[in-house]
Amino acid sequence: MANTILVGAQWGDEGKGKIIDVLTEQADIVVRSQGGANAGHTVIVGDQQYILHLVPSGILRPRKQCVIGNGVVVDPFALVEEIRMLEELGVKVDGKLHLSDAAHLVMPYHRLLDACRETRRRGRKIGTTRRGIGPAYADKAARTGLRVMDLIDEERFPAMLKERIRENNAVLKTFGEKPLSYAKVLADCRAAAERLRPLVTNTVVWLNRQIQRGKNVLFEGAQGTFLDIDHGTYPYVTSSNTTAGGACTGSGVAPNRIDRVVGVTKAYTTRVGEGPFPTESEELGDLLHSMGREFGATTGRPRRCGWFDAVLARHAAMINGMDEIAVTNLDGLDTLERLRICVGYRLHGRKLDHVPANLHDLAACEPIYRELPGWRQSTAGARTWKDLPAGARRYLETIAGLMGAKLRIVSVGPARDQTIFLD
Ligand code: IMP
């Protein structure tokens, strides 16, 4: 398969978990390189549904190695809990999961601060997952973070933690929050360190050695292009680089070791949390929600829904250098009589064919739609390109053409076999 970066082309929740799972078959190693427990990758194997937040979904397949890279922010308690859940379901973790010693930790004060700041924002909420992601990355950038290597250092960790708790308790006080107990957090951290210690390694060196030996690596992106801290709809973004470049910095694998970039996009658009969304459509949201679709995997929140936005998707293809695309949730559109694709924006009477950097401009953009007829039949049973109705094929070809990338995978349902590969 060669070394592949998989990224989301929209605002996250593109159905990456399923595509990662099917691509994992051809990979030896699966790597998470950014984000944290804010992600929620849903994978369905047989009758069992798994929702993974930190552990790469490669863990569900025997003989695959998984890495949580240096760019991830790791909540040690959430990770221990996820490992426990996996083991309870019979999934082997030890010997398969490698945790970067350099990854930063999400600590209890990060979670509290995330929640406090969201509450204080009132009308300007970001709609974060409240998993402490922003405050943890802020500490990393401020060089006041604690890392996995600190957590497992029994001698040095207590003093480092004490200092961090002291400083953060002072901040929490300004929000009217109760102070955290150093003794309690230390005891919890010690217990988590005990479970995680055997998994910790220098993943940068380990990964590069594996690549030298000819192993194939799949980098599973979390969140999506427009949640990227640099390229997304700031400040309504997450705090990491969700785009292809983030896979390299977050793993220590150089760009010239990457062979291809696969972008995952839904056949329509969704977004959780706040921020501009030009093609948002209540009608489409009502339809998808009534089908039981489009509720967040991490928070259970109903996702905002809208028509496929080719302006955004084309921009994502450019930033990520997408060679190929996977289109998911095609079956969500099966019942519609007519479909809309946004092919441009109109901003203050002028036509735009790109995403404006200014958030207020994006919020003021009116979509210019191209309408296509629906296919009005189920695609859930399609297993080859030819099985798809002509209208669905035309819709997919239009999307790929507008994005300027090769259509490689179409997903027509959550199960592994509801996947069409195009050669
Ligand atoms: P945070 O990453 O929890 O700080 O949240 C910041 C923004 O990113 C919010 O709008 C979240 O809803 C969104 N977000 C974070 N992770 C995901 C994800 O995995 N899927 C979709 N949206 C996400």
PDB file of N, CA, C and O in Angstrom, residues 224-243 245-246 249 315 319 356-358:
ATOM      1  N   GLY A 224     -10.965  17.215  10.792  1.00  0.00           N
ATOM      2  CA  GLY A 224     -10.973  17.431   9.340  1.00  0.00           C
ATOM      3  C   GLY A 224     -10.262  18.724   8.988  1.00  0.00           C
ATOM      4  O   GLY A 224      -9.916  19.531   9.859  1.00  0.00           O
ATOM      5  N   THR A 225     -10.073  18.930   7.691  1.00  0.00           N
ATOM      6  CA  THR A 225      -9.290  20.067   7.177  1.00  0.00           C
ATOM      7  C   THR A 225      -9.741  21.417   7.748  1.00  0.00           C
ATOM      8  O   THR A 225      -8.924  22.243   8.113  1.00  0.00           O
ATOM      9  N   PHE A 226     -11.065  21.616   7.857  1.00  0.00           N
ATOM     10  CA  PHE A 226     -11.534  22.951   8.267  1.00  0.00           C
ATOM     11  C   PHE A 226     -11.617  23.114   9.791  1.00  0.00           C
ATOM     12  O   PHE A 226     -12.089  24.133  10.281  1.00  0.00           O
ATOM     13  N   LEU A 227     -11.085  22.104  10.478  1.00  0.00           N
ATOM     14  CA  LEU A 227     -10.879  22.246  11.924  1.00  0.00           C
ATOM     15  C   LEU A 227      -9.397  22.442  12.208  1.00  0.00           C
ATOM     16  O   LEU A 227      -8.978  22.522  13.359  1.00  0.00           O
ATOM     17  N   ASP A 228      -8.570  22.543  11.166  1.00  0.00           N
ATOM     18  CA  ASP A 228      -7.128  22.728  11.333  1.00  0.00           C
ATOM     19  C   ASP A 228      -6.856  24.102  11.971  1.00  0.00           C
ATOM     20  O   ASP A 228      -7.464  25.111  11.582  1.00  0.00           O
ATOM     21  N   ILE A 229      -5.935  24.123  12.910  1.00  0.00           N
ATOM     22  CA  ILE A 229      -5.642  25.365  13.637  1.00  0.00           C
ATOM     23  C   ILE A 229      -5.118  26.473  12.700  1.00  0.00           C
ATOM     24  O   ILE A 229      -5.361  27.650  12.929  1.00  0.00           O
ATOM     25  N   ASP A 230      -4.438  26.087  11.610  1.00  0.00           N
ATOM     26  CA  ASP A 230      -3.933  27.085  10.653  1.00  0.00           C
ATOM     27  C   ASP A 230      -4.877  27.297   9.477  1.00  0.00           C
ATOM     28  O   ASP A 230      -5.003  28.414   8.986  1.00  0.00           O
ATOM     29  N   HIS A 231      -5.480  26.232   8.992  1.00  0.00           N
ATOM     30  CA  HIS A 231      -6.242  26.325   7.737  1.00  0.00           C
ATOM     31  C   HIS A 231      -7.750  26.279   7.908  1.00  0.00           C
ATOM     32  O   HIS A 231      -8.485  26.398   6.926  1.00  0.00           O
ATOM     33  N   GLY A 232      -8.189  26.083   9.133  1.00  0.00           N
ATOM     34  CA  GLY A 232      -9.627  25.956   9.368  1.00  0.00           C
ATOM     35  C   GLY A 232     -10.299  27.287   9.606  1.00  0.00           C
ATOM     36  O   GLY A 232      -9.712  28.361   9.413  1.00  0.00           O
ATOM     37  N   THR A 233     -11.552  27.201  10.043  1.00  0.00           N
ATOM     38  CA  THR A 233     -12.374  28.390  10.232  1.00  0.00           C
ATOM     39  C   THR A 233     -12.128  28.951  11.642  1.00  0.00           C
ATOM     40  O   THR A 233     -13.012  28.930  12.494  1.00  0.00           O
ATOM     41  N   TYR A 234     -10.904  29.434  11.861  1.00  0.00           N
ATOM     42  CA  TYR A 234     -10.456  29.959  13.152  1.00  0.00           C
ATOM     43  C   TYR A 234     -11.355  31.103  13.623  1.00  0.00           C
ATOM     44  O   TYR A 234     -11.716  31.942  12.808  1.00  0.00           O
ATOM     45  N   PRO A 235     -11.758  31.145  14.881  1.00  0.00           N
ATOM     46  CA  PRO A 235     -11.361  30.292  16.001  1.00  0.00           C
ATOM     47  C   PRO A 235     -12.210  29.036  16.182  1.00  0.00           C
ATOM     48  O   PRO A 235     -12.032  28.327  17.175  1.00  0.00           O
ATOM     49  N   TYR A 236     -13.134  28.791  15.236  1.00  0.00           N
ATOM     50  CA  TYR A 236     -13.997  27.600  15.375  1.00  0.00           C
ATOM     51  C   TYR A 236     -13.272  26.381  14.818  1.00  0.00           C
ATOM     52  O   TYR A 236     -13.680  25.808  13.802  1.00  0.00           O
ATOM     53  N   VAL A 237     -12.195  26.042  15.440  1.00  0.00           N
ATOM     54  CA  VAL A 237     -11.319  24.970  14.973  1.00  0.00           C
ATOM     55  C   VAL A 237     -10.872  24.164  16.183  1.00  0.00           C
ATOM     56  O   VAL A 237     -11.135  24.540  17.322  1.00  0.00           O
ATOM     57  N   THR A 238     -10.139  23.091  15.934  1.00  0.00           N
ATOM     58  CA  THR A 238      -9.491  22.401  17.028  1.00  0.00           C
ATOM     59  C   THR A 238      -8.076  22.973  17.150  1.00  0.00           C
ATOM     60  O   THR A 238      -7.736  23.941  16.470  1.00  0.00           O
ATOM     61  N   SER A 239      -7.227  22.388  17.976  1.00  0.00           N
ATOM     62  CA  SER A 239      -5.957  23.051  18.274  1.00  0.00           C
ATOM     63  C   SER A 239      -4.748  22.359  17.658  1.00  0.00           C
ATOM     64  O   SER A 239      -3.611  22.651  18.042  1.00  0.00           O
ATOM     65  N   SER A 240      -4.987  21.465  16.706  1.00  0.00           N
ATOM     66  CA  SER A 240      -3.860  20.768  16.072  1.00  0.00           C
ATOM     67  C   SER A 240      -3.911  20.951  14.560  1.00  0.00           C
ATOM     68  O   SER A 240      -4.888  21.471  14.024  1.00  0.00           O
ATOM     69  N   ASN A 241      -2.849  20.517  13.889  1.00  0.00           N
ATOM     70  CA  ASN A 241      -2.840  20.530  12.425  1.00  0.00           C
ATOM     71  C   ASN A 241      -3.446  19.221  11.928  1.00  0.00           C
ATOM     72  O   ASN A 241      -2.824  18.172  11.974  1.00  0.00           O
ATOM     73  N   THR A 242      -4.689  19.358  11.481  1.00  0.00           N
ATOM     74  CA  THR A 242      -5.429  18.172  11.046  1.00  0.00           C
ATOM     75  C   THR A 242      -5.131  17.831   9.590  1.00  0.00           C
ATOM     76  O   THR A 242      -5.590  16.822   9.088  1.00  0.00           O
ATOM     77  N   THR A 243      -4.403  18.722   8.911  1.00  0.00           N
ATOM     78  CA  THR A 243      -4.116  18.527   7.492  1.00  0.00           C
ATOM     79  C   THR A 243      -2.865  17.646   7.318  1.00  0.00           C
ATOM     80  O   THR A 243      -2.177  17.333   8.295  1.00  0.00           O
ATOM     81  N   GLY A 245       0.190  17.818   6.487  1.00  0.00           N
ATOM     82  CA  GLY A 245       1.479  18.149   7.090  1.00  0.00           C
ATOM     83  C   GLY A 245       1.577  17.727   8.542  1.00  0.00           C
ATOM     84  O   GLY A 245       2.658  17.369   9.033  1.00  0.00           O
ATOM     85  N   GLY A 246       0.455  17.759   9.233  1.00  0.00           N
ATOM     86  CA  GLY A 246       0.422  17.394  10.651  1.00  0.00           C
ATOM     87  C   GLY A 246       0.825  15.947  10.880  1.00  0.00           C
ATOM     88  O   GLY A 246       1.331  15.593  11.946  1.00  0.00           O
ATOM     89  N   THR A 249       4.814  16.067  11.132  1.00  0.00           N
ATOM     90  CA  THR A 249       5.334  16.637  12.386  1.00  0.00           C
ATOM     91  C   THR A 249       4.865  15.822  13.586  1.00  0.00           C
ATOM     92  O   THR A 249       5.600  15.688  14.561  1.00  0.00           O
ATOM     93  N   HIS A 315     -10.639  23.155  -1.906  1.00  0.00           N
ATOM     94  CA  HIS A 315      -9.629  23.820  -1.083  1.00  0.00           C
ATOM     95  C   HIS A 315      -8.889  22.765  -0.251  1.00  0.00           C
ATOM     96  O   HIS A 315      -7.658  22.786  -0.132  1.00  0.00           O
ATOM     97  N   ILE A 319      -4.806  21.924  -0.151  1.00  0.00           N
ATOM     98  CA  ILE A 319      -3.938  22.019   1.036  1.00  0.00           C
ATOM     99  C   ILE A 319      -3.303  20.677   1.376  1.00  0.00           C
ATOM    100  O   ILE A 319      -2.162  20.609   1.812  1.00  0.00           O
ATOM    101  N   PRO A 356     -12.827  32.050   1.468  1.00  0.00           N
ATOM    102  CA  PRO A 356     -12.187  33.256   1.995  1.00  0.00           C
ATOM    103  C   PRO A 356     -11.572  32.982   3.368  1.00  0.00           C
ATOM    104  O   PRO A 356     -12.124  32.212   4.152  1.00  0.00           O
ATOM    105  N   ALA A 357     -10.428  33.612   3.635  1.00  0.00           N
ATOM    106  CA  ALA A 357      -9.737  33.364   4.906  1.00  0.00           C
ATOM    107  C   ALA A 357     -10.492  34.000   6.067  1.00  0.00           C
ATOM    108  O   ALA A 357     -10.468  33.500   7.184  1.00  0.00           O
ATOM    109  N   ASN A 358     -11.184  35.111   5.777  1.00  0.00           N
ATOM    110  CA  ASN A 358     -11.886  35.825   6.834  1.00  0.00           C
ATOM    111  C   ASN A 358     -13.203  35.125   7.169  1.00  0.00           C
ATOM    112  O   ASN A 358     -14.064  34.916   6.319  1.00  0.00           O
TER     113      ASN A 358
END
